[in-house]
């Protein structure tokens, strides 16, 4: 079965996010004072061939830990979308 | 009220995503052949002060169109999380 995985990778909460700070400041400059506290991370989608949702999630977790994230600076969450039946 | 907005910004479907292609190739190299067709975009969270969900969504859309996205190359979707009551 072909699953689609959506992965959100965000900087750890305890860390400063300079890119987000820059965007926050610029939102104020263009008159959008109501928006703030911006944090910027990565959104990754991929297709996964697996026999079950559990297997697919393990494969995606493997991919995150081996290649996609830096555990010192980033945290990730995985959202698996079931294949259309 | 304080809303939290989650924004996903992805490269347009019609465009090549070289970063995603590089990750796809590397996933194969480390033995994760089951994963492929990777696309990489940005995930942004921000806080929005607004009186209603509609107002909050319009503010976030404004922020995207004026500052965050490049409409030629990127598409975005907004997911608004209601404030804890």
mmCIF file of C-alpha atoms in Angstrom:
data_model
loop_
_atom_site.group_PDB
_atom_site.id
_atom_site.type_symbol
_atom_site.label_atom_id
_atom_site.label_comp_id
_atom_site.label_asym_id
_atom_site.label_seq_id
_atom_site.Cartn_x
_atom_site.Cartn_y
_atom_site.Cartn_z
ATOM 1 C CA UNK A 1 0.000 0.000 0.000
ATOM 2 C CA UNK A 2 1.130 3.511 -0.697
ATOM 3 C CA UNK A 3 0.902 5.878 2.252
ATOM 4 C CA UNK A 4 1.556 9.589 2.226
ATOM 5 C CA UNK A 5 3.515 10.946 5.181
ATOM 6 C CA UNK A 6 3.536 14.575 6.232
ATOM 7 C CA UNK A 7 6.415 15.541 8.471
ATOM 8 C CA UNK A 8 6.682 18.815 10.392
ATOM 9 C CA UNK A 9 10.161 19.673 11.589
ATOM 10 C CA UNK A 10 10.393 22.604 13.997
ATOM 11 C CA UNK A 11 13.269 24.131 15.959
ATOM 12 C CA UNK A 12 13.239 22.914 19.586
ATOM 13 C CA UNK A 13 11.044 25.109 21.793
ATOM 14 C CA UNK A 14 13.960 26.013 24.056
ATOM 15 C CA UNK A 15 16.013 27.399 21.178
ATOM 16 C CA UNK A 16 15.899 30.849 19.631
ATOM 17 C CA UNK A 17 14.587 30.878 16.065
ATOM 18 C CA UNK A 18 16.341 33.818 14.354
ATOM 19 C CA UNK A 19 14.455 33.336 11.068
ATOM 20 C CA UNK A 20 11.142 33.495 12.924
ATOM 21 C CA UNK A 21 12.275 36.573 14.874
ATOM 22 C CA UNK A 22 13.145 38.341 11.612
ATOM 23 C CA UNK A 23 9.715 37.557 10.156
ATOM 24 C CA UNK A 24 7.981 38.746 13.365
ATOM 25 C CA UNK A 25 9.813 42.084 13.145
ATOM 26 C CA UNK A 26 8.975 42.500 9.469
ATOM 27 C CA UNK A 27 5.289 41.690 10.002
ATOM 28 C CA UNK A 28 5.204 44.635 12.438
ATOM 29 C CA UNK A 29 6.922 46.853 9.867
ATOM 30 C CA UNK A 30 4.252 46.151 7.228
ATOM 31 C CA UNK A 31 1.408 46.903 9.622
ATOM 32 C CA UNK A 32 0.478 43.402 10.762
ATOM 33 C CA UNK A 33 1.032 44.019 14.486
ATOM 34 C CA UNK A 34 -1.590 41.391 15.347
ATOM 35 C CA UNK A 35 0.726 38.587 14.227
ATOM 36 C CA UNK A 36 3.743 37.595 16.247
ATOM 37 C CA UNK A 37 5.751 34.844 17.876
ATOM 38 C CA UNK A 38 6.598 33.293 14.507
ATOM 39 C CA UNK A 39 8.537 30.051 14.333
ATOM 40 C CA UNK A 40 9.732 28.586 11.072
ATOM 41 C CA UNK A 41 10.475 24.957 10.333
ATOM 42 C CA UNK A 42 10.227 22.490 7.485
ATOM 43 C CA UNK A 43 7.243 20.671 6.032
ATOM 44 C CA UNK A 44 8.090 17.476 4.155
ATOM 45 C CA UNK A 45 5.758 15.156 2.295
ATOM 46 C CA UNK A 46 6.779 11.746 0.992
ATOM 47 C CA UNK A 47 5.254 8.569 -0.355
ATOM 48 C CA UNK A 48 5.902 5.346 1.534
ATOM 49 C CA UNK A 49 5.337 1.784 0.330
ATOM 50 C CA UNK A 50 4.440 -0.396 3.315
ATOM 51 C CA UNK A 51 2.126 -3.233 4.270
ATOM 52 C CA UNK A 52 0.634 -1.456 7.282
ATOM 53 C CA UNK A 53 0.377 1.980 8.853
ATOM 54 C CA UNK A 54 2.700 0.890 11.669
ATOM 55 C CA UNK A 55 5.375 -0.232 9.212
ATOM 56 C CA UNK A 56 5.001 3.008 7.253
ATOM 57 C CA UNK A 57 5.359 5.116 10.394
ATOM 58 C CA UNK A 58 8.489 3.224 11.421
ATOM 59 C CA UNK A 59 10.031 3.778 7.985
ATOM 60 C CA UNK A 60 9.310 7.510 8.133
ATOM 61 C CA UNK A 61 10.673 7.741 11.686
ATOM 62 C CA UNK A 62 13.832 6.001 10.457
ATOM 63 C CA UNK A 63 14.160 8.465 7.588
ATOM 64 C CA UNK A 64 13.772 11.396 9.987
ATOM 65 C CA UNK A 65 16.314 10.122 12.480
ATOM 66 C CA UNK A 66 18.904 8.985 9.928
ATOM 67 C CA UNK A 67 18.680 11.814 7.414
ATOM 68 C CA UNK A 68 16.166 14.579 7.893
ATOM 69 C CA UNK A 69 16.489 16.005 11.375
ATOM 70 C CA UNK A 70 19.180 17.240 13.705
ATOM 71 C CA UNK A 71 17.967 16.020 17.127
ATOM 72 C CA UNK A 72 19.999 18.649 18.985
ATOM 73 C CA UNK A 73 18.142 21.501 17.334
ATOM 74 C CA UNK A 74 14.922 20.094 15.882
ATOM 75 C CA UNK A 75 11.849 18.119 16.855
ATOM 76 C CA UNK A 76 9.550 16.359 14.398
ATOM 77 C CA UNK A 77 6.018 15.068 14.187
ATOM 78 C CA UNK A 78 4.642 12.641 11.637
ATOM 79 C CA UNK A 79 1.145 12.619 10.207
ATOM 80 C CA UNK A 80 0.311 9.568 8.111
ATOM 81 C CA UNK A 81 -2.419 9.741 5.484
ATOM 82 C CA UNK A 82 -3.939 6.389 4.585
ATOM 83 C CA UNK A 83 -3.974 5.347 0.957
ATOM 84 C CA UNK A 84 -7.196 5.889 -0.955
ATOM 85 C CA UNK A 85 -9.028 2.533 -0.830
ATOM 86 C CA UNK B 1 -8.587 36.261 21.341
ATOM 87 C CA UNK B 2 -5.288 34.622 20.571
ATOM 88 C CA UNK B 3 -5.343 32.166 17.718
ATOM 89 C CA UNK B 4 -2.489 29.966 16.587
ATOM 90 C CA UNK B 5 -2.009 29.656 12.841
ATOM 91 C CA UNK B 6 -0.114 26.842 11.168
ATOM 92 C CA UNK B 7 0.967 27.565 7.630
ATOM 93 C CA UNK B 8 2.336 24.996 5.193
ATOM 94 C CA UNK B 9 4.195 26.432 2.237
ATOM 95 C CA UNK B 10 5.069 23.961 -0.516
ATOM 96 C CA UNK B 11 6.659 24.349 -3.939
ATOM 97 C CA UNK B 12 4.009 24.410 -6.688
ATOM 98 C CA UNK B 13 3.136 20.891 -7.886
ATOM 99 C CA UNK B 14 4.189 21.710 -11.453
ATOM 100 C CA UNK B 15 7.704 22.707 -10.401
ATOM 101 C CA UNK B 16 10.719 20.517 -9.798
ATOM 102 C CA UNK B 17 11.814 20.406 -6.157
ATOM 103 C CA UNK B 18 15.588 19.840 -6.257
ATOM 104 C CA UNK B 19 15.904 19.643 -2.464
ATOM 105 C CA UNK B 20 13.249 16.932 -2.388
ATOM 106 C CA UNK B 21 14.932 15.051 -5.244
ATOM 107 C CA UNK B 22 18.232 15.085 -3.347
ATOM 108 C CA UNK B 23 16.554 13.675 -0.235
ATOM 109 C CA UNK B 24 14.778 10.978 -2.298
ATOM 110 C CA UNK B 25 18.121 9.861 -3.764
ATOM 111 C CA UNK B 26 19.793 9.815 -0.363
ATOM 112 C CA UNK B 27 16.965 7.832 1.230
ATOM 113 C CA UNK B 28 17.642 5.130 -1.393
ATOM 114 C CA UNK B 29 21.368 5.251 -0.598
ATOM 115 C CA UNK B 30 20.773 4.542 3.097
ATOM 116 C CA UNK B 31 18.499 1.590 2.374
ATOM 117 C CA UNK B 32 15.080 3.223 2.657
ATOM 118 C CA UNK B 33 13.920 2.332 -0.855
ATOM 119 C CA UNK B 34 10.287 2.278 0.313
ATOM 120 C CA UNK B 35 10.262 6.083 0.691
ATOM 121 C CA UNK B 36 10.240 8.366 -2.301
ATOM 122 C CA UNK B 37 8.685 11.304 -4.086
ATOM 123 C CA UNK B 38 9.822 13.703 -1.372
ATOM 124 C CA UNK B 39 8.821 17.360 -1.491
ATOM 125 C CA UNK B 40 10.165 19.903 0.950
ATOM 126 C CA UNK B 41 8.533 23.143 1.983
ATOM 127 C CA UNK B 42 8.191 25.346 5.028
ATOM 128 C CA UNK B 43 6.074 24.985 8.140
ATOM 129 C CA UNK B 44 5.366 28.242 9.959
ATOM 130 C CA UNK B 45 3.488 28.766 13.207
ATOM 131 C CA UNK B 46 2.442 32.167 14.511
ATOM 132 C CA UNK B 47 0.168 33.713 17.107
ATOM 133 C CA UNK B 48 -2.588 36.032 15.893
ATOM 134 C CA UNK B 49 -4.650 38.449 17.964
ATOM 135 C CA UNK B 50 -8.111 38.770 16.413
ATOM 136 C CA UNK B 51 -11.760 39.029 17.399
ATOM 137 C CA UNK B 52 -12.915 36.127 15.262
ATOM 138 C CA UNK B 53 -11.572 33.161 13.336
ATOM 139 C CA UNK B 54 -12.436 34.862 10.039
ATOM 140 C CA UNK B 55 -10.472 37.989 10.978
ATOM 141 C CA UNK B 56 -7.531 35.853 12.099
ATOM 142 C CA UNK B 57 -7.541 33.898 8.847
ATOM 143 C CA UNK B 58 -7.584 37.100 6.797
ATOM 144 C CA UNK B 59 -4.627 38.476 8.761
ATOM 145 C CA UNK B 60 -2.634 35.313 8.193
ATOM 146 C CA UNK B 61 -3.520 35.276 4.485
ATOM 147 C CA UNK B 62 -2.316 38.888 4.292
ATOM 148 C CA UNK B 63 0.958 37.969 5.996
ATOM 149 C CA UNK B 64 1.480 35.097 3.550
ATOM 150 C CA UNK B 65 0.766 37.136 0.453
ATOM 151 C CA UNK B 66 2.725 40.222 1.508
ATOM 152 C CA UNK B 67 5.745 38.623 3.113
ATOM 153 C CA UNK B 68 5.970 34.873 3.392
ATOM 154 C CA UNK B 69 5.335 33.301 0.013
ATOM 155 C CA UNK B 70 6.443 33.700 -3.548
ATOM 156 C CA UNK B 71 3.248 33.013 -5.541
ATOM 157 C CA UNK B 72 5.171 32.089 -8.688
ATOM 158 C CA UNK B 73 6.892 29.169 -6.988
ATOM 159 C CA UNK B 74 4.930 28.360 -3.852
ATOM 160 C CA UNK B 75 1.432 27.504 -2.668
ATOM 161 C CA UNK B 76 0.253 27.764 0.920
ATOM 162 C CA UNK B 77 -2.437 26.378 3.164
ATOM 163 C CA UNK B 78 -3.530 27.759 6.522
ATOM 164 C CA UNK B 79 -4.745 25.767 9.492
ATOM 165 C CA UNK B 80 -6.163 27.868 12.322
ATOM 166 C CA UNK B 81 -6.199 26.488 15.854
ATOM 167 C CA UNK B 82 -8.827 28.057 18.116
ATOM 168 C CA UNK B 83 -7.693 29.591 21.378
ATOM 169 C CA UNK B 84 -8.143 27.475 24.495
ATOM 170 C CA UNK B 85 -11.465 28.605 26.005
#
